[in-house]
Structure formats: C-alpha cells, structure tokens
Amino acid sequence: MRFLISFFALLFSTSLASSVDEGCKYASKDRINYLFTALATKDYPTFFDAVVDNVNWTVEGTHPLSGTYYNKTTFVINTIARLARIQNNSAPNGMNTFNIVGGCNEEWSSQEISSHQVMLNGFRFVANFNWMTRWNAQGMIVQARAYLDSYLVAKVIMENELELNSTFSTPRLCVQPGPGGMPNLTMVLGYQPYVPQSMFCPGV
C-alpha cells in the first residue's frame, strides 16, 4: 500500500530534479546514476519526477506489459504498480544499475539493470534487463525503451495475479470487468443494471 501511495503522490508532484550538469548538453552520467540509484532503492518520486508527463515509453517483448505508453501516469499504473502488487514487499527485493553508456552530450543513454524480486508465490524473479532513455536539455526523460525477459514477466503475472491464475474452485464474489471496462449489458439482459462501487473487486 505504501508503494502505491508513493506512486500516486509522485503523479501530482511539480518539482523537478536538478538540471543537467555544467558542460553536458543532456543528462550527465552522474545524474543518470543518481536517478537510477533512486529507482533501485524504491525512491520512485525522485526518479519519476525526472520523467516528463507525456513521455513515450515502449516496453519491448511479448507479455502482458508490452506496448507503447504515451504518458507517465499510464506507464506507472500499468507496469510498475501492477508488478508491485504481486511482489512480496517484505522480502529482500532489490535492483542494481551496473552499466551506463551514453548521456552528457549524447541524447540517448543505455542502462543495464539487474533485478532480484520475490513474488507473492515465493518465486524468485532474477533477471538482467536494459532501459534505453532519451533526455532533453533539462535532463528529463522524454522517451524510453525497456527490454525485459518476456518469459519471466509473463510467468510471474500469470502465476501471481488471481484474475489470470484461477481454477473452477475460485470463488467469484465481486465484479471484475476486463481491459475494455464495463460492457453494455442491454443486448444480454435487456437493460443496463446499476453496479455500485462496492460490488467491484479491490483494485478495479
């Protein structure tokens, strides 16, 4: 819960992280290292405060998080926060940025990141991945491409999200529409029923 609160707090933040270092046209390696260290230590507001609101962020691969996101809010909710919900946040989880290439007078930089997370079902998610980031003259991320392990991402989502990992014995006691939202039920029931918020599953 604290994770999600931090995320929604950052979405309304208006402060900016420090600008590019003197002598660099774009973000310096020191600045990039500072921001990715913040990300690794779950100081999410510091990192995402350096991402423009209308960022173009592509998550590469073939898995439930894949796609191109056109603003920070959508990216955060659909990827970072979604994964946080299926992590065991009391376990010793962590990330480490071990290689940064580019930046300073280069618009693009490349960050290699190692991640070790424990999921709700006890599975240990251990993987290396790469984020390519494009910076503007204010040292803000305006575009990114994230290269992940498609198999592992799909595996932990499938095995830890109840809505994707159910059996005939799973009790369905609340309303949980698919990605398309609430459907028009007039064609099925002959009318559109009122569904109070209390009937929706938590998180919907």
PDB file of C-alpha atoms in Angstrom:
ATOM      1  CA  MET A   1       0.000   0.000   0.000  1.00  0.00           C
ATOM      2  CA  ARG A   2       2.843   2.405   0.842  1.00  0.00           C
ATOM      3  CA  PHE A   3       4.269   1.683  -2.613  1.00  0.00           C
ATOM      4  CA  LEU A   4       1.043   2.720  -4.352  1.00  0.00           C
ATOM      5  CA  ILE A   5       0.657   5.810  -2.185  1.00  0.00           C
ATOM      6  CA  SER A   6       4.163   6.910  -3.153  1.00  0.00           C
ATOM      7  CA  PHE A   7       3.351   6.390  -6.799  1.00  0.00           C
ATOM      8  CA  PHE A   8       0.175   8.434  -6.775  1.00  0.00           C
ATOM      9  CA  ALA A   9       1.929  11.147  -4.798  1.00  0.00           C
ATOM     10  CA  LEU A  10       4.573  11.461  -7.477  1.00  0.00           C
ATOM     11  CA  LEU A  11       1.986  11.804 -10.239  1.00  0.00           C
ATOM     12  CA  PHE A  12       0.931  15.147  -8.792  1.00  0.00           C
ATOM     13  CA  SER A  13       4.438  16.357  -7.991  1.00  0.00           C
ATOM     14  CA  THR A  14       5.514  19.543  -9.752  1.00  0.00           C
ATOM     15  CA  SER A  15       9.090  19.792  -8.506  1.00  0.00           C
ATOM     16  CA  LEU A  16      11.916  18.903 -10.868  1.00  0.00           C
ATOM     17  CA  ALA A  17      15.105  17.054 -10.131  1.00  0.00           C
ATOM     18  CA  SER A  18      18.322  19.002 -10.644  1.00  0.00           C
ATOM     19  CA  SER A  19      19.022  20.040 -14.228  1.00  0.00           C
ATOM     20  CA  VAL A  20      21.860  18.756 -16.398  1.00  0.00           C
ATOM     21  CA  ASP A  21      25.369  19.211 -15.094  1.00  0.00           C
ATOM     22  CA  GLU A  22      27.511  22.038 -16.360  1.00  0.00           C
ATOM     23  CA  GLY A  23      29.377  21.019 -19.511  1.00  0.00           C
ATOM     24  CA  CYS A  24      26.764  18.459 -20.600  1.00  0.00           C
ATOM     25  CA  LYS A  25      24.138  19.100 -23.247  1.00  0.00           C
ATOM     26  CA  TYR A  26      21.897  16.410 -21.793  1.00  0.00           C
ATOM     27  CA  ALA A  27      21.892  14.438 -18.527  1.00  0.00           C
ATOM     28  CA  SER A  28      25.356  13.607 -17.209  1.00  0.00           C
ATOM     29  CA  LYS A  29      26.331  10.098 -16.172  1.00  0.00           C
ATOM     30  CA  ASP A  30      26.390  11.262 -12.562  1.00  0.00           C
ATOM     31  CA  ARG A  31      22.798  12.469 -12.870  1.00  0.00           C
ATOM     32  CA  ILE A  32      21.703   9.294 -14.627  1.00  0.00           C
ATOM     33  CA  ASN A  33      23.383   7.177 -11.956  1.00  0.00           C
ATOM     34  CA  TYR A  34      21.716   9.269  -9.237  1.00  0.00           C
ATOM     35  CA  LEU A  35      18.249   8.796 -10.752  1.00  0.00           C
ATOM     36  CA  PHE A  36      18.629   5.071 -11.378  1.00  0.00           C
ATOM     37  CA  THR A  37      20.019   4.596  -7.876  1.00  0.00           C
ATOM     38  CA  ALA A  38      16.824   6.255  -6.628  1.00  0.00           C
ATOM     39  CA  LEU A  39      14.794   3.817  -8.727  1.00  0.00           C
ATOM     40  CA  ALA A  40      16.765   0.852  -7.380  1.00  0.00           C
ATOM     41  CA  THR A  41      16.173   1.925  -3.775  1.00  0.00           C
ATOM     42  CA  LYS A  42      12.442   2.478  -4.449  1.00  0.00           C
ATOM     43  CA  ASP A  43      12.683   6.255  -4.197  1.00  0.00           C
ATOM     44  CA  TYR A  44      10.149   6.379  -7.010  1.00  0.00           C
ATOM     45  CA  PRO A  45       9.160  10.070  -6.680  1.00  0.00           C
ATOM     46  CA  THR A  46      12.764  11.160  -7.274  1.00  0.00           C
ATOM     47  CA  PHE A  47      13.106   9.022 -10.383  1.00  0.00           C
ATOM     48  CA  PHE A  48       9.737   9.724 -11.970  1.00  0.00           C
ATOM     49  CA  ASP A  49       9.961  13.414 -11.202  1.00  0.00           C
ATOM     50  CA  ALA A  50      12.658  13.383 -13.888  1.00  0.00           C
ATOM     51  CA  VAL A  51      10.260  11.852 -16.453  1.00  0.00           C
ATOM     52  CA  VAL A  52       8.090  14.225 -18.496  1.00  0.00           C
ATOM     53  CA  ASP A  53       4.330  13.745 -18.195  1.00  0.00           C
ATOM     54  CA  ASN A  54       3.905  12.965 -21.914  1.00  0.00           C
ATOM     55  CA  VAL A  55       6.787  10.503 -22.076  1.00  0.00           C
ATOM     56  CA  ASN A  56       6.814   7.968 -24.912  1.00  0.00           C
ATOM     57  CA  TRP A  57       7.698   4.680 -23.215  1.00  0.00           C
ATOM     58  CA  THR A  58       7.838   1.388 -25.093  1.00  0.00           C
ATOM     59  CA  VAL A  59       8.027  -1.882 -23.197  1.00  0.00           C
ATOM     60  CA  GLU A  60       9.504  -4.361 -25.646  1.00  0.00           C
ATOM     61  CA  GLY A  61       8.776  -8.072 -25.855  1.00  0.00           C
ATOM     62  CA  THR A  62       5.645 -10.208 -25.910  1.00  0.00           C
ATOM     63  CA  HIS A  63       3.995 -10.289 -22.482  1.00  0.00           C
ATOM     64  CA  PRO A  64       1.097  -8.585 -20.629  1.00  0.00           C
ATOM     65  CA  LEU A  65       3.063  -5.346 -20.053  1.00  0.00           C
ATOM     66  CA  SER A  66       4.267  -4.940 -23.646  1.00  0.00           C
ATOM     67  CA  GLY A  67       3.232  -1.887 -25.599  1.00  0.00           C
ATOM     68  CA  THR A  68       3.845   1.802 -26.076  1.00  0.00           C
ATOM     69  CA  TYR A  69       2.674   4.180 -23.363  1.00  0.00           C
ATOM     70  CA  TYR A  70       2.152   7.855 -24.149  1.00  0.00           C
ATOM     71  CA  ASN A  71       2.134   9.365 -20.662  1.00  0.00           C
ATOM     72  CA  LYS A  72       3.775   8.781 -17.292  1.00  0.00           C
ATOM     73  CA  THR A  73       0.564   8.015 -15.428  1.00  0.00           C
ATOM     74  CA  THR A  74      -0.471   5.170 -17.745  1.00  0.00           C
ATOM     75  CA  PHE A  75       3.014   3.680 -17.717  1.00  0.00           C
ATOM     76  CA  VAL A  76       3.310   3.747 -13.924  1.00  0.00           C
ATOM     77  CA  ILE A  77      -0.128   2.232 -13.258  1.00  0.00           C
ATOM     78  CA  ASN A  78       0.037  -0.435 -15.975  1.00  0.00           C
ATOM     79  CA  THR A  79       3.600  -1.620 -15.348  1.00  0.00           C
ATOM     80  CA  ILE A  80       5.450  -0.621 -12.177  1.00  0.00           C
ATOM     81  CA  ALA A  81       2.434  -0.551  -9.861  1.00  0.00           C
ATOM     82  CA  ARG A  82       0.987  -3.717 -11.407  1.00  0.00           C
ATOM     83  CA  LEU A  83       4.185  -5.637 -10.704  1.00  0.00           C
ATOM     84  CA  ALA A  84       4.391  -4.189  -7.184  1.00  0.00           C
ATOM     85  CA  ARG A  85       1.001  -5.724  -6.365  1.00  0.00           C
ATOM     86  CA  ILE A  86       2.348  -9.239  -6.956  1.00  0.00           C
ATOM     87  CA  GLN A  87       5.669  -8.823  -5.140  1.00  0.00           C
ATOM     88  CA  ASN A  88       6.344  -9.910  -1.592  1.00  0.00           C
ATOM     89  CA  ASN A  89       7.383  -6.473  -0.375  1.00  0.00           C
ATOM     90  CA  SER A  90       8.550  -7.845   2.982  1.00  0.00           C
ATOM     91  CA  ALA A  91      11.220  -9.913   1.209  1.00  0.00           C
ATOM     92  CA  PRO A  92      14.739  -8.619   0.436  1.00  0.00           C
ATOM     93  CA  ASN A  93      13.993  -7.331  -3.054  1.00  0.00           C
ATOM     94  CA  GLY A  94      16.401  -5.128  -4.949  1.00  0.00           C
ATOM     95  CA  MET A  95      17.695  -3.634  -8.178  1.00  0.00           C
ATOM     96  CA  ASN A  96      21.147  -2.505  -9.272  1.00  0.00           C
ATOM     97  CA  THR A  97      22.292  -0.440 -12.250  1.00  0.00           C
ATOM     98  CA  PHE A  98      25.663  -1.839 -13.247  1.00  0.00           C
ATOM     99  CA  ASN A  99      26.413  -0.193 -16.586  1.00  0.00           C
ATOM    100  CA  ILE A 100      25.587   3.221 -18.064  1.00  0.00           C
ATOM    101  CA  VAL A 101      26.569   4.106 -21.615  1.00  0.00           C
ATOM    102  CA  GLY A 102      25.923   7.480 -23.252  1.00  0.00           C
ATOM    103  CA  GLY A 103      24.443  10.601 -21.769  1.00  0.00           C
ATOM    104  CA  CYS A 104      26.092  14.005 -21.266  1.00  0.00           C
ATOM    105  CA  ASN A 105      26.473  15.169 -24.867  1.00  0.00           C
ATOM    106  CA  GLU A 106      24.575  12.176 -26.243  1.00  0.00           C
ATOM    107  CA  GLU A 107      20.793  12.387 -26.296  1.00  0.00           C
ATOM    108  CA  TRP A 108      20.362   8.689 -25.577  1.00  0.00           C
ATOM    109  CA  SER A 109      21.773   6.610 -22.743  1.00  0.00           C
ATOM    110  CA  SER A 110      21.662   2.889 -22.048  1.00  0.00           C
ATOM    111  CA  GLN A 111      21.273   1.402 -18.564  1.00  0.00           C
ATOM    112  CA  GLU A 112      21.830  -2.260 -17.762  1.00  0.00           C
ATOM    113  CA  ILE A 113      19.891  -3.247 -14.669  1.00  0.00           C
ATOM    114  CA  SER A 114      19.858  -6.375 -12.542  1.00  0.00           C
ATOM    115  CA  SER A 115      16.714  -7.211 -10.604  1.00  0.00           C
ATOM    116  CA  HIS A 116      16.023  -9.742  -7.878  1.00  0.00           C
ATOM    117  CA  GLN A 117      12.459  -9.799  -6.571  1.00  0.00           C
ATOM    118  CA  VAL A 118      10.451 -12.320  -4.557  1.00  0.00           C
ATOM    119  CA  MET A 119       6.892 -12.724  -5.776  1.00  0.00           C
ATOM    120  CA  LEU A 120       3.790 -13.490  -3.708  1.00  0.00           C
ATOM    121  CA  ASN A 121       4.010 -17.193  -4.545  1.00  0.00           C
ATOM    122  CA  GLY A 122       7.651 -17.327  -3.406  1.00  0.00           C
ATOM    123  CA  PHE A 123       9.123 -17.421  -6.913  1.00  0.00           C
ATOM    124  CA  ARG A 124      12.437 -15.563  -7.152  1.00  0.00           C
ATOM    125  CA  PHE A 125      12.466 -13.241 -10.154  1.00  0.00           C
ATOM    126  CA  VAL A 126      16.142 -12.800 -11.061  1.00  0.00           C
ATOM    127  CA  ALA A 127      16.940 -11.148 -14.379  1.00  0.00           C
ATOM    128  CA  ASN A 128      19.025  -8.552 -16.172  1.00  0.00           C
ATOM    129  CA  PHE A 129      17.353  -6.050 -18.454  1.00  0.00           C
ATOM    130  CA  ASN A 130      18.087  -2.871 -20.354  1.00  0.00           C
ATOM    131  CA  TRP A 131      16.422   0.541 -20.442  1.00  0.00           C
ATOM    132  CA  MET A 132      17.245   2.949 -23.254  1.00  0.00           C
ATOM    133  CA  THR A 133      16.405   6.545 -22.310  1.00  0.00           C
ATOM    134  CA  ARG A 134      16.345   9.758 -24.349  1.00  0.00           C
ATOM    135  CA  TRP A 135      16.918  13.003 -22.440  1.00  0.00           C
ATOM    136  CA  ASN A 136      16.040  16.604 -23.160  1.00  0.00           C
ATOM    137  CA  ALA A 137      18.176  19.671 -22.427  1.00  0.00           C
ATOM    138  CA  GLN A 138      16.638  19.937 -18.945  1.00  0.00           C
ATOM    139  CA  GLY A 139      17.837  16.449 -18.012  1.00  0.00           C
ATOM    140  CA  MET A 140      14.360  14.909 -18.206  1.00  0.00           C
ATOM    141  CA  ILE A 141      13.479  11.551 -19.766  1.00  0.00           C
ATOM    142  CA  VAL A 142      11.250  12.139 -22.790  1.00  0.00           C
ATOM    143  CA  GLN A 143      11.405   8.698 -24.389  1.00  0.00           C
ATOM    144  CA  ALA A 144      12.356   5.221 -23.243  1.00  0.00           C
ATOM    145  CA  ARG A 145      12.530   1.659 -24.459  1.00  0.00           C
ATOM    146  CA  ALA A 146      12.597  -1.138 -21.901  1.00  0.00           C
ATOM    147  CA  TYR A 147      13.896  -4.566 -22.893  1.00  0.00           C
ATOM    148  CA  LEU A 148      12.736  -7.247 -20.446  1.00  0.00           C
ATOM    149  CA  ASP A 149      12.704 -11.028 -20.137  1.00  0.00           C
ATOM    150  CA  SER A 150       9.310 -11.709 -21.746  1.00  0.00           C
ATOM    151  CA  TYR A 151       9.050 -15.251 -20.434  1.00  0.00           C
ATOM    152  CA  LEU A 152       9.742 -14.338 -16.807  1.00  0.00           C
ATOM    153  CA  VAL A 153       7.427 -11.307 -16.845  1.00  0.00           C
ATOM    154  CA  ALA A 154       4.572 -13.361 -18.297  1.00  0.00           C
ATOM    155  CA  LYS A 155       5.279 -16.200 -15.843  1.00  0.00           C
ATOM    156  CA  VAL A 156       5.130 -14.100 -12.661  1.00  0.00           C
ATOM    157  CA  ILE A 157       1.991 -12.256 -13.783  1.00  0.00           C
ATOM    158  CA  MET A 158       0.237 -15.463 -14.776  1.00  0.00           C
ATOM    159  CA  GLU A 159       1.147 -17.214 -11.530  1.00  0.00           C
ATOM    160  CA  ASN A 160       0.527 -14.351  -9.106  1.00  0.00           C
ATOM    161  CA  GLU A 161      -2.474 -12.411 -10.407  1.00  0.00           C
ATOM    162  CA  LEU A 162      -5.610 -14.207  -9.230  1.00  0.00           C
ATOM    163  CA  GLU A 163      -7.611 -12.990 -12.220  1.00  0.00           C
ATOM    164  CA  LEU A 164      -5.137 -14.755 -14.543  1.00  0.00           C
ATOM    165  CA  ASN A 165      -4.450 -17.815 -12.443  1.00  0.00           C
ATOM    166  CA  SER A 166      -7.804 -19.200 -11.345  1.00  0.00           C
ATOM    167  CA  THR A 167      -9.437 -22.615 -11.258  1.00  0.00           C
ATOM    168  CA  PHE A 168     -13.041 -23.825 -11.067  1.00  0.00           C
ATOM    169  CA  SER A 169     -12.787 -23.606  -7.265  1.00  0.00           C
ATOM    170  CA  THR A 170     -12.001 -19.855  -7.223  1.00  0.00           C
ATOM    171  CA  PRO A 171     -14.981 -18.019  -5.646  1.00  0.00           C
ATOM    172  CA  ARG A 172     -16.137 -15.082  -7.775  1.00  0.00           C
ATOM    173  CA  LEU A 173     -17.751 -12.711  -5.304  1.00  0.00           C
ATOM    174  CA  CYS A 174     -17.123  -9.351  -6.951  1.00  0.00           C
ATOM    175  CA  VAL A 175     -17.310  -7.644 -10.356  1.00  0.00           C
ATOM    176  CA  GLN A 176     -14.086  -7.562 -12.359  1.00  0.00           C
ATOM    177  CA  PRO A 177     -14.506  -6.237 -15.929  1.00  0.00           C
ATOM    178  CA  GLY A 178     -11.807  -6.944 -18.479  1.00  0.00           C
ATOM    179  CA  PRO A 179      -9.494  -4.353 -20.054  1.00  0.00           C
ATOM    180  CA  GLY A 180     -12.415  -2.924 -22.052  1.00  0.00           C
ATOM    181  CA  GLY A 181     -14.202  -1.784 -18.901  1.00  0.00           C
ATOM    182  CA  MET A 182     -17.865  -2.262 -18.074  1.00  0.00           C
ATOM    183  CA  PRO A 183     -19.752  -3.689 -21.066  1.00  0.00           C
ATOM    184  CA  ASN A 184     -23.155  -2.608 -22.356  1.00  0.00           C
ATOM    185  CA  LEU A 185     -25.385  -5.366 -20.984  1.00  0.00           C
ATOM    186  CA  THR A 186     -28.563  -4.202 -22.687  1.00  0.00           C
ATOM    187  CA  MET A 187     -28.091  -6.709 -25.512  1.00  0.00           C
ATOM    188  CA  VAL A 188     -27.748  -9.553 -22.998  1.00  0.00           C
ATOM    189  CA  LEU A 189     -30.085  -8.649 -20.136  1.00  0.00           C
ATOM    190  CA  GLY A 190     -32.387  -6.248 -21.945  1.00  0.00           C
ATOM    191  CA  TYR A 191     -31.351  -3.444 -19.613  1.00  0.00           C
ATOM    192  CA  GLN A 192     -28.189  -1.890 -18.163  1.00  0.00           C
ATOM    193  CA  PRO A 193     -28.049  -2.724 -14.446  1.00  0.00           C
ATOM    194  CA  TYR A 194     -26.665  -0.329 -11.867  1.00  0.00           C
ATOM    195  CA  VAL A 195     -23.461  -1.746 -10.377  1.00  0.00           C
ATOM    196  CA  PRO A 196     -22.418   0.016  -7.155  1.00  0.00           C
ATOM    197  CA  GLN A 197     -18.749   0.517  -6.445  1.00  0.00           C
ATOM    198  CA  SER A 198     -18.994  -1.902  -3.509  1.00  0.00           C
ATOM    199  CA  MET A 199     -19.544  -4.765  -5.968  1.00  0.00           C
ATOM    200  CA  PHE A 200     -16.234  -4.214  -7.773  1.00  0.00           C
ATOM    201  CA  CYS A 201     -13.192  -6.253  -6.828  1.00  0.00           C
ATOM    202  CA  PRO A 202     -10.428  -4.410  -4.921  1.00  0.00           C
ATOM    203  CA  GLY A 203      -8.158  -2.517  -7.275  1.00  0.00           C
ATOM    204  CA  VAL A 204     -10.741  -2.226 -10.074  1.00  0.00           C
TER     205      VAL A 204
END
